[in-house]
Structures are given as C-alpha cells and as structure tokens.
Amino acid sequence: MLAAVTGCAGPYQYDDGTGVHDAVAAEVAGTWVNIDGTRVVLHANGTAQVENLDGQDFDFDDGWRLSGRGRWQLSDRDGGQLVRLELTGRTHADRRPGADATATAAAAGEAPSTYAWSMYVDRRKGGEVTLFFFFGDPDAGNAYVLMRTSAVP
C-alpha cells in the first residue's frame, strides 16, 4: 500500500492539502493499516495506539518504525484536513523490513522516543476516507497510505 498518489500533477498538488473539508472525527476514528505490520488505532476519545509506523518525510530513510501510545486530532486548514498524530509514549522501536540492518544507529538515525506525524485526509472515489503522508524526499511524492479496516474501536 505504499503508493504514489500524486499522479501527473506532481507532489506539489498537496502543498496546501487535498481540499477535503467534510470529514468528521467518526470517519477518522478506527483501525488503519499499511504493509509490513503497520497498524494505527485512533480511538474516538482522541487517544491512539501505534504499531510499526514508519517515519515521515526524510525520517523514513532512517529505517526505524515506532510502536506505542499517543493522541490524535483532526484539524482543518485552508487546503484541507489533517490528522495530527503524536506518539507520546514509545513502547517499541524496530527496523523496517528491507532497511539497511548493518547501518549504525548514528548513521541510520536512532528512533526517537516521541514523534509526530501530519497526515493528509483524502477521499477515495467511493467516498471512504484515507490517510497518507509523504515519505523519503517530499519532492518525490511517495505516499505512505493508511487504509481503514474497521470503525471506532
């Protein structure tokens, strides 16, 4: 599910957001997944559980994945809605499958104990909400897409 969502317009079409302004917290609360065991549970009360979530933008290149607890909030700005997910208590850090396992922690970027993601809120053609953020060089437009698997936990 790591996918480029930028199409022909390039990554700059998302500089200001996706243009989605009608998502509600109930559509965002639930269980979200991506490949290789990534699982994010956004509880209706604003708390979150994160399992094996990779870093955003250039942090992705460091190869670490985080698990733990935190909080989330849906916000709206001129360009569209965002989910701000903050990991406030790391319980585990791991390496992404395929990340250079021989790199030293300093060279690979040691996993942080707290972290924050800003995820774009988008809608698929059927109307369901998806979440994504860019990974690697943001100018490349590579998107880390989370798909919802269940409603409010």
PDB file of C-alpha atoms in Angstrom:
ATOM      1  CA  MET A   1       0.000   0.000   0.000  1.00  0.00           C
ATOM      2  CA  LEU A   2       2.966   2.312  -0.175  1.00  0.00           C
ATOM      3  CA  ALA A   3       1.842   4.208  -3.195  1.00  0.00           C
ATOM      4  CA  ALA A   4       2.381   7.385  -5.087  1.00  0.00           C
ATOM      5  CA  VAL A   5      -0.852   9.342  -5.053  1.00  0.00           C
ATOM      6  CA  THR A   6       0.409  12.327  -6.920  1.00  0.00           C
ATOM      7  CA  GLY A   7      -0.470  11.249 -10.468  1.00  0.00           C
ATOM      8  CA  CYS A   8       0.528  13.568 -13.268  1.00  0.00           C
ATOM      9  CA  ALA A   9       0.148  16.749 -11.262  1.00  0.00           C
ATOM     10  CA  GLY A  10       3.210  16.022  -9.144  1.00  0.00           C
ATOM     11  CA  PRO A  11       3.651  16.187  -5.371  1.00  0.00           C
ATOM     12  CA  TYR A  12       3.148  19.938  -5.290  1.00  0.00           C
ATOM     13  CA  GLN A  13      -0.614  19.490  -5.703  1.00  0.00           C
ATOM     14  CA  TYR A  14      -0.672  18.601  -1.995  1.00  0.00           C
ATOM     15  CA  ASP A  15       1.405  21.527  -0.727  1.00  0.00           C
ATOM     16  CA  ASP A  16      -1.737  23.115   0.635  1.00  0.00           C
ATOM     17  CA  GLY A  17      -3.728  19.923   1.259  1.00  0.00           C
ATOM     18  CA  THR A  18      -6.188  17.656  -0.510  1.00  0.00           C
ATOM     19  CA  GLY A  19      -9.146  20.029  -0.474  1.00  0.00           C
ATOM     20  CA  VAL A  20     -11.183  17.694   1.765  1.00  0.00           C
ATOM     21  CA  HIS A  21     -13.077  19.716   4.398  1.00  0.00           C
ATOM     22  CA  ASP A  22     -16.048  17.477   5.225  1.00  0.00           C
ATOM     23  CA  ALA A  23     -14.524  14.538   7.109  1.00  0.00           C
ATOM     24  CA  VAL A  24     -15.677  14.124  10.692  1.00  0.00           C
ATOM     25  CA  ALA A  25     -13.833  12.551  13.607  1.00  0.00           C
ATOM     26  CA  ALA A  26     -16.104   9.481  13.475  1.00  0.00           C
ATOM     27  CA  GLU A  27     -14.808   8.743   9.950  1.00  0.00           C
ATOM     28  CA  VAL A  28     -11.227   9.020  11.124  1.00  0.00           C
ATOM     29  CA  ALA A  29     -11.551   7.060  14.371  1.00  0.00           C
ATOM     30  CA  GLY A  30     -10.877   3.387  13.801  1.00  0.00           C
ATOM     31  CA  THR A  31      -8.141   0.958  12.821  1.00  0.00           C
ATOM     32  CA  TRP A  32      -5.811   1.841   9.938  1.00  0.00           C
ATOM     33  CA  VAL A  33      -3.223  -0.422   8.306  1.00  0.00           C
ATOM     34  CA  ASN A  34      -0.391  -0.402   5.812  1.00  0.00           C
ATOM     35  CA  ILE A  35       2.045  -3.077   4.689  1.00  0.00           C
ATOM     36  CA  ASP A  36       4.589  -4.886   6.859  1.00  0.00           C
ATOM     37  CA  GLY A  37       2.530  -4.836  10.044  1.00  0.00           C
ATOM     38  CA  THR A  38       1.754  -1.141  10.361  1.00  0.00           C
ATOM     39  CA  ARG A  39      -1.373  -0.666  12.445  1.00  0.00           C
ATOM     40  CA  VAL A  40      -2.718   2.583  13.863  1.00  0.00           C
ATOM     41  CA  VAL A  41      -5.787   2.672  16.099  1.00  0.00           C
ATOM     42  CA  LEU A  42      -7.365   6.100  16.509  1.00  0.00           C
ATOM     43  CA  HIS A  43      -9.817   5.925  19.410  1.00  0.00           C
ATOM     44  CA  ALA A  44     -12.886   8.168  19.478  1.00  0.00           C
ATOM     45  CA  ASN A  45     -11.646   9.763  22.717  1.00  0.00           C
ATOM     46  CA  GLY A  46      -8.548  11.171  20.956  1.00  0.00           C
ATOM     47  CA  THR A  47      -6.066   8.565  22.155  1.00  0.00           C
ATOM     48  CA  ALA A  48      -4.090   6.362  19.783  1.00  0.00           C
ATOM     49  CA  GLN A  49      -2.148   3.099  19.607  1.00  0.00           C
ATOM     50  CA  VAL A  50       0.624   2.845  17.021  1.00  0.00           C
ATOM     51  CA  GLU A  51       2.328  -0.346  15.825  1.00  0.00           C
ATOM     52  CA  ASN A  52       5.275  -0.289  13.432  1.00  0.00           C
ATOM     53  CA  LEU A  53       4.627   3.137  11.926  1.00  0.00           C
ATOM     54  CA  ASP A  54       7.469   4.481   9.799  1.00  0.00           C
ATOM     55  CA  GLY A  55       8.863   7.997   9.917  1.00  0.00           C
ATOM     56  CA  GLN A  56       7.556  10.799   7.737  1.00  0.00           C
ATOM     57  CA  ASP A  57       9.474  12.648   5.001  1.00  0.00           C
ATOM     58  CA  PHE A  58      13.255  12.192   5.317  1.00  0.00           C
ATOM     59  CA  ASP A  59      12.859  10.329   8.648  1.00  0.00           C
ATOM     60  CA  PHE A  60      11.595   7.345   6.618  1.00  0.00           C
ATOM     61  CA  ASP A  61      15.105   6.933   5.213  1.00  0.00           C
ATOM     62  CA  ASP A  62      16.428   6.239   8.730  1.00  0.00           C
ATOM     63  CA  GLY A  63      14.590   2.894   8.655  1.00  0.00           C
ATOM     64  CA  TRP A  64      13.081   2.909  12.142  1.00  0.00           C
ATOM     65  CA  ARG A  65       9.485   2.038  12.965  1.00  0.00           C
ATOM     66  CA  LEU A  66       7.721   3.091  16.146  1.00  0.00           C
ATOM     67  CA  SER A  67       5.119   1.495  18.380  1.00  0.00           C
ATOM     68  CA  GLY A  68       3.425   2.993  21.408  1.00  0.00           C
ATOM     69  CA  ARG A  69       0.607   5.178  22.616  1.00  0.00           C
ATOM     70  CA  GLY A  70      -0.332   8.749  21.947  1.00  0.00           C
ATOM     71  CA  ARG A  71      -3.069  11.090  20.866  1.00  0.00           C
ATOM     72  CA  TRP A  72      -4.596  12.375  17.657  1.00  0.00           C
ATOM     73  CA  GLN A  73      -6.629  15.325  16.471  1.00  0.00           C
ATOM     74  CA  LEU A  74      -8.461  16.139  13.260  1.00  0.00           C
ATOM     75  CA  SER A  75      -7.881  19.718  12.119  1.00  0.00           C
ATOM     76  CA  ASP A  76      -8.986  21.799   9.180  1.00  0.00           C
ATOM     77  CA  ARG A  77      -6.990  24.449   7.386  1.00  0.00           C
ATOM     78  CA  ASP A  78      -7.390  26.315   4.116  1.00  0.00           C
ATOM     79  CA  GLY A  79      -6.015  23.481   1.960  1.00  0.00           C
ATOM     80  CA  GLY A  80      -7.836  20.634   3.649  1.00  0.00           C
ATOM     81  CA  GLN A  81      -7.958  18.481   6.723  1.00  0.00           C
ATOM     82  CA  LEU A  82      -5.069  16.852   8.559  1.00  0.00           C
ATOM     83  CA  VAL A  83      -4.775  14.268  11.285  1.00  0.00           C
ATOM     84  CA  ARG A  84      -2.051  15.212  13.718  1.00  0.00           C
ATOM     85  CA  LEU A  85      -0.848  12.004  15.393  1.00  0.00           C
ATOM     86  CA  GLU A  86       1.554  12.336  18.306  1.00  0.00           C
ATOM     87  CA  LEU A  87       3.382   9.363  19.793  1.00  0.00           C
ATOM     88  CA  THR A  88       3.851  10.369  23.418  1.00  0.00           C
ATOM     89  CA  GLY A  89       4.967   7.045  24.881  1.00  0.00           C
ATOM     90  CA  ARG A  90       7.106   4.738  22.777  1.00  0.00           C
ATOM     91  CA  THR A  91       6.866   1.090  23.769  1.00  0.00           C
ATOM     92  CA  HIS A  92       8.979  -0.371  20.974  1.00  0.00           C
ATOM     93  CA  ALA A  93      11.226   0.624  18.113  1.00  0.00           C
ATOM     94  CA  ASP A  94      12.187  -1.673  15.269  1.00  0.00           C
ATOM     95  CA  ARG A  95      13.739  -1.611  11.809  1.00  0.00           C
ATOM     96  CA  ARG A  96      11.617  -1.595   8.668  1.00  0.00           C
ATOM     97  CA  PRO A  97      11.967  -4.776   6.596  1.00  0.00           C
ATOM     98  CA  GLY A  98      14.492  -4.045   3.875  1.00  0.00           C
ATOM     99  CA  ALA A  99      16.094  -1.145   5.764  1.00  0.00           C
ATOM    100  CA  ASP A 100      19.864  -1.403   5.949  1.00  0.00           C
ATOM    101  CA  ALA A 101      20.341  -3.595   9.026  1.00  0.00           C
ATOM    102  CA  THR A 102      24.103  -3.072   9.016  1.00  0.00           C
ATOM    103  CA  ALA A 103      23.944   0.699   9.475  1.00  0.00           C
ATOM    104  CA  THR A 104      24.939   2.023  12.867  1.00  0.00           C
ATOM    105  CA  ALA A 105      22.308   3.761  14.965  1.00  0.00           C
ATOM    106  CA  ALA A 106      24.036   7.098  14.353  1.00  0.00           C
ATOM    107  CA  ALA A 107      24.187   6.593  10.589  1.00  0.00           C
ATOM    108  CA  ALA A 108      20.690   5.157  10.340  1.00  0.00           C
ATOM    109  CA  GLY A 109      19.098   7.648  12.687  1.00  0.00           C
ATOM    110  CA  GLU A 110      18.210   6.372  16.129  1.00  0.00           C
ATOM    111  CA  ALA A 111      14.489   6.008  16.678  1.00  0.00           C
ATOM    112  CA  PRO A 112      13.004   8.899  18.656  1.00  0.00           C
ATOM    113  CA  SER A 113      11.165   8.322  21.938  1.00  0.00           C
ATOM    114  CA  THR A 114       8.363  10.674  20.866  1.00  0.00           C
ATOM    115  CA  TYR A 115       7.288  11.636  17.351  1.00  0.00           C
ATOM    116  CA  ALA A 116       4.527  13.459  15.455  1.00  0.00           C
ATOM    117  CA  TRP A 117       3.014  12.777  12.036  1.00  0.00           C
ATOM    118  CA  SER A 118       0.844  15.123   9.985  1.00  0.00           C
ATOM    119  CA  MET A 119      -1.375  13.005   7.764  1.00  0.00           C
ATOM    120  CA  TYR A 120      -3.453  14.321   4.909  1.00  0.00           C
ATOM    121  CA  VAL A 121      -7.142  13.360   4.892  1.00  0.00           C
ATOM    122  CA  ASP A 122      -8.373  12.346   1.451  1.00  0.00           C
ATOM    123  CA  ARG A 123     -11.421  10.648  -0.042  1.00  0.00           C
ATOM    124  CA  ARG A 124     -11.438   7.767  -2.487  1.00  0.00           C
ATOM    125  CA  LYS A 125     -13.912   7.633  -5.365  1.00  0.00           C
ATOM    126  CA  GLY A 126     -16.364   5.636  -3.235  1.00  0.00           C
ATOM    127  CA  GLY A 127     -16.306   8.334  -0.562  1.00  0.00           C
ATOM    128  CA  GLU A 128     -14.315   6.479   2.085  1.00  0.00           C
ATOM    129  CA  VAL A 129     -11.619   8.412   3.909  1.00  0.00           C
ATOM    130  CA  THR A 130      -7.923   7.569   3.565  1.00  0.00           C
ATOM    131  CA  LEU A 131      -4.935   8.984   5.394  1.00  0.00           C
ATOM    132  CA  PHE A 132      -1.483   9.499   3.941  1.00  0.00           C
ATOM    133  CA  PHE A 133       1.814  11.256   4.451  1.00  0.00           C
ATOM    134  CA  PHE A 134       4.855  11.632   2.244  1.00  0.00           C
ATOM    135  CA  PHE A 135       7.927   9.505   2.855  1.00  0.00           C
ATOM    136  CA  GLY A 136      11.506   9.949   1.707  1.00  0.00           C
ATOM    137  CA  ASP A 137      12.211  13.119  -0.207  1.00  0.00           C
ATOM    138  CA  PRO A 138       8.887  15.042  -0.129  1.00  0.00           C
ATOM    139  CA  ASP A 139       9.586  16.362  -3.628  1.00  0.00           C
ATOM    140  CA  ALA A 140       9.468  12.775  -4.948  1.00  0.00           C
ATOM    141  CA  GLY A 141       5.802  12.475  -3.976  1.00  0.00           C
ATOM    142  CA  ASN A 142       5.983   8.978  -2.451  1.00  0.00           C
ATOM    143  CA  ALA A 143       2.939   8.499  -0.234  1.00  0.00           C
ATOM    144  CA  TYR A 144       2.506   6.205   2.750  1.00  0.00           C
ATOM    145  CA  VAL A 145      -1.205   5.380   2.570  1.00  0.00           C
ATOM    146  CA  LEU A 146      -3.200   4.067   5.517  1.00  0.00           C
ATOM    147  CA  MET A 147      -6.435   2.239   4.762  1.00  0.00           C
ATOM    148  CA  ARG A 148      -9.181   1.936   7.349  1.00  0.00           C
ATOM    149  CA  THR A 149     -10.082  -1.623   8.270  1.00  0.00           C
ATOM    150  CA  SER A 150     -12.656  -1.069  10.997  1.00  0.00           C
ATOM    151  CA  ALA A 151     -14.720   1.628  12.624  1.00  0.00           C
ATOM    152  CA  VAL A 152     -14.339   3.110  16.090  1.00  0.00           C
ATOM    153  CA  PRO A 153     -12.573   0.642  18.378  1.00  0.00           C
TER     154      PRO A 153
END
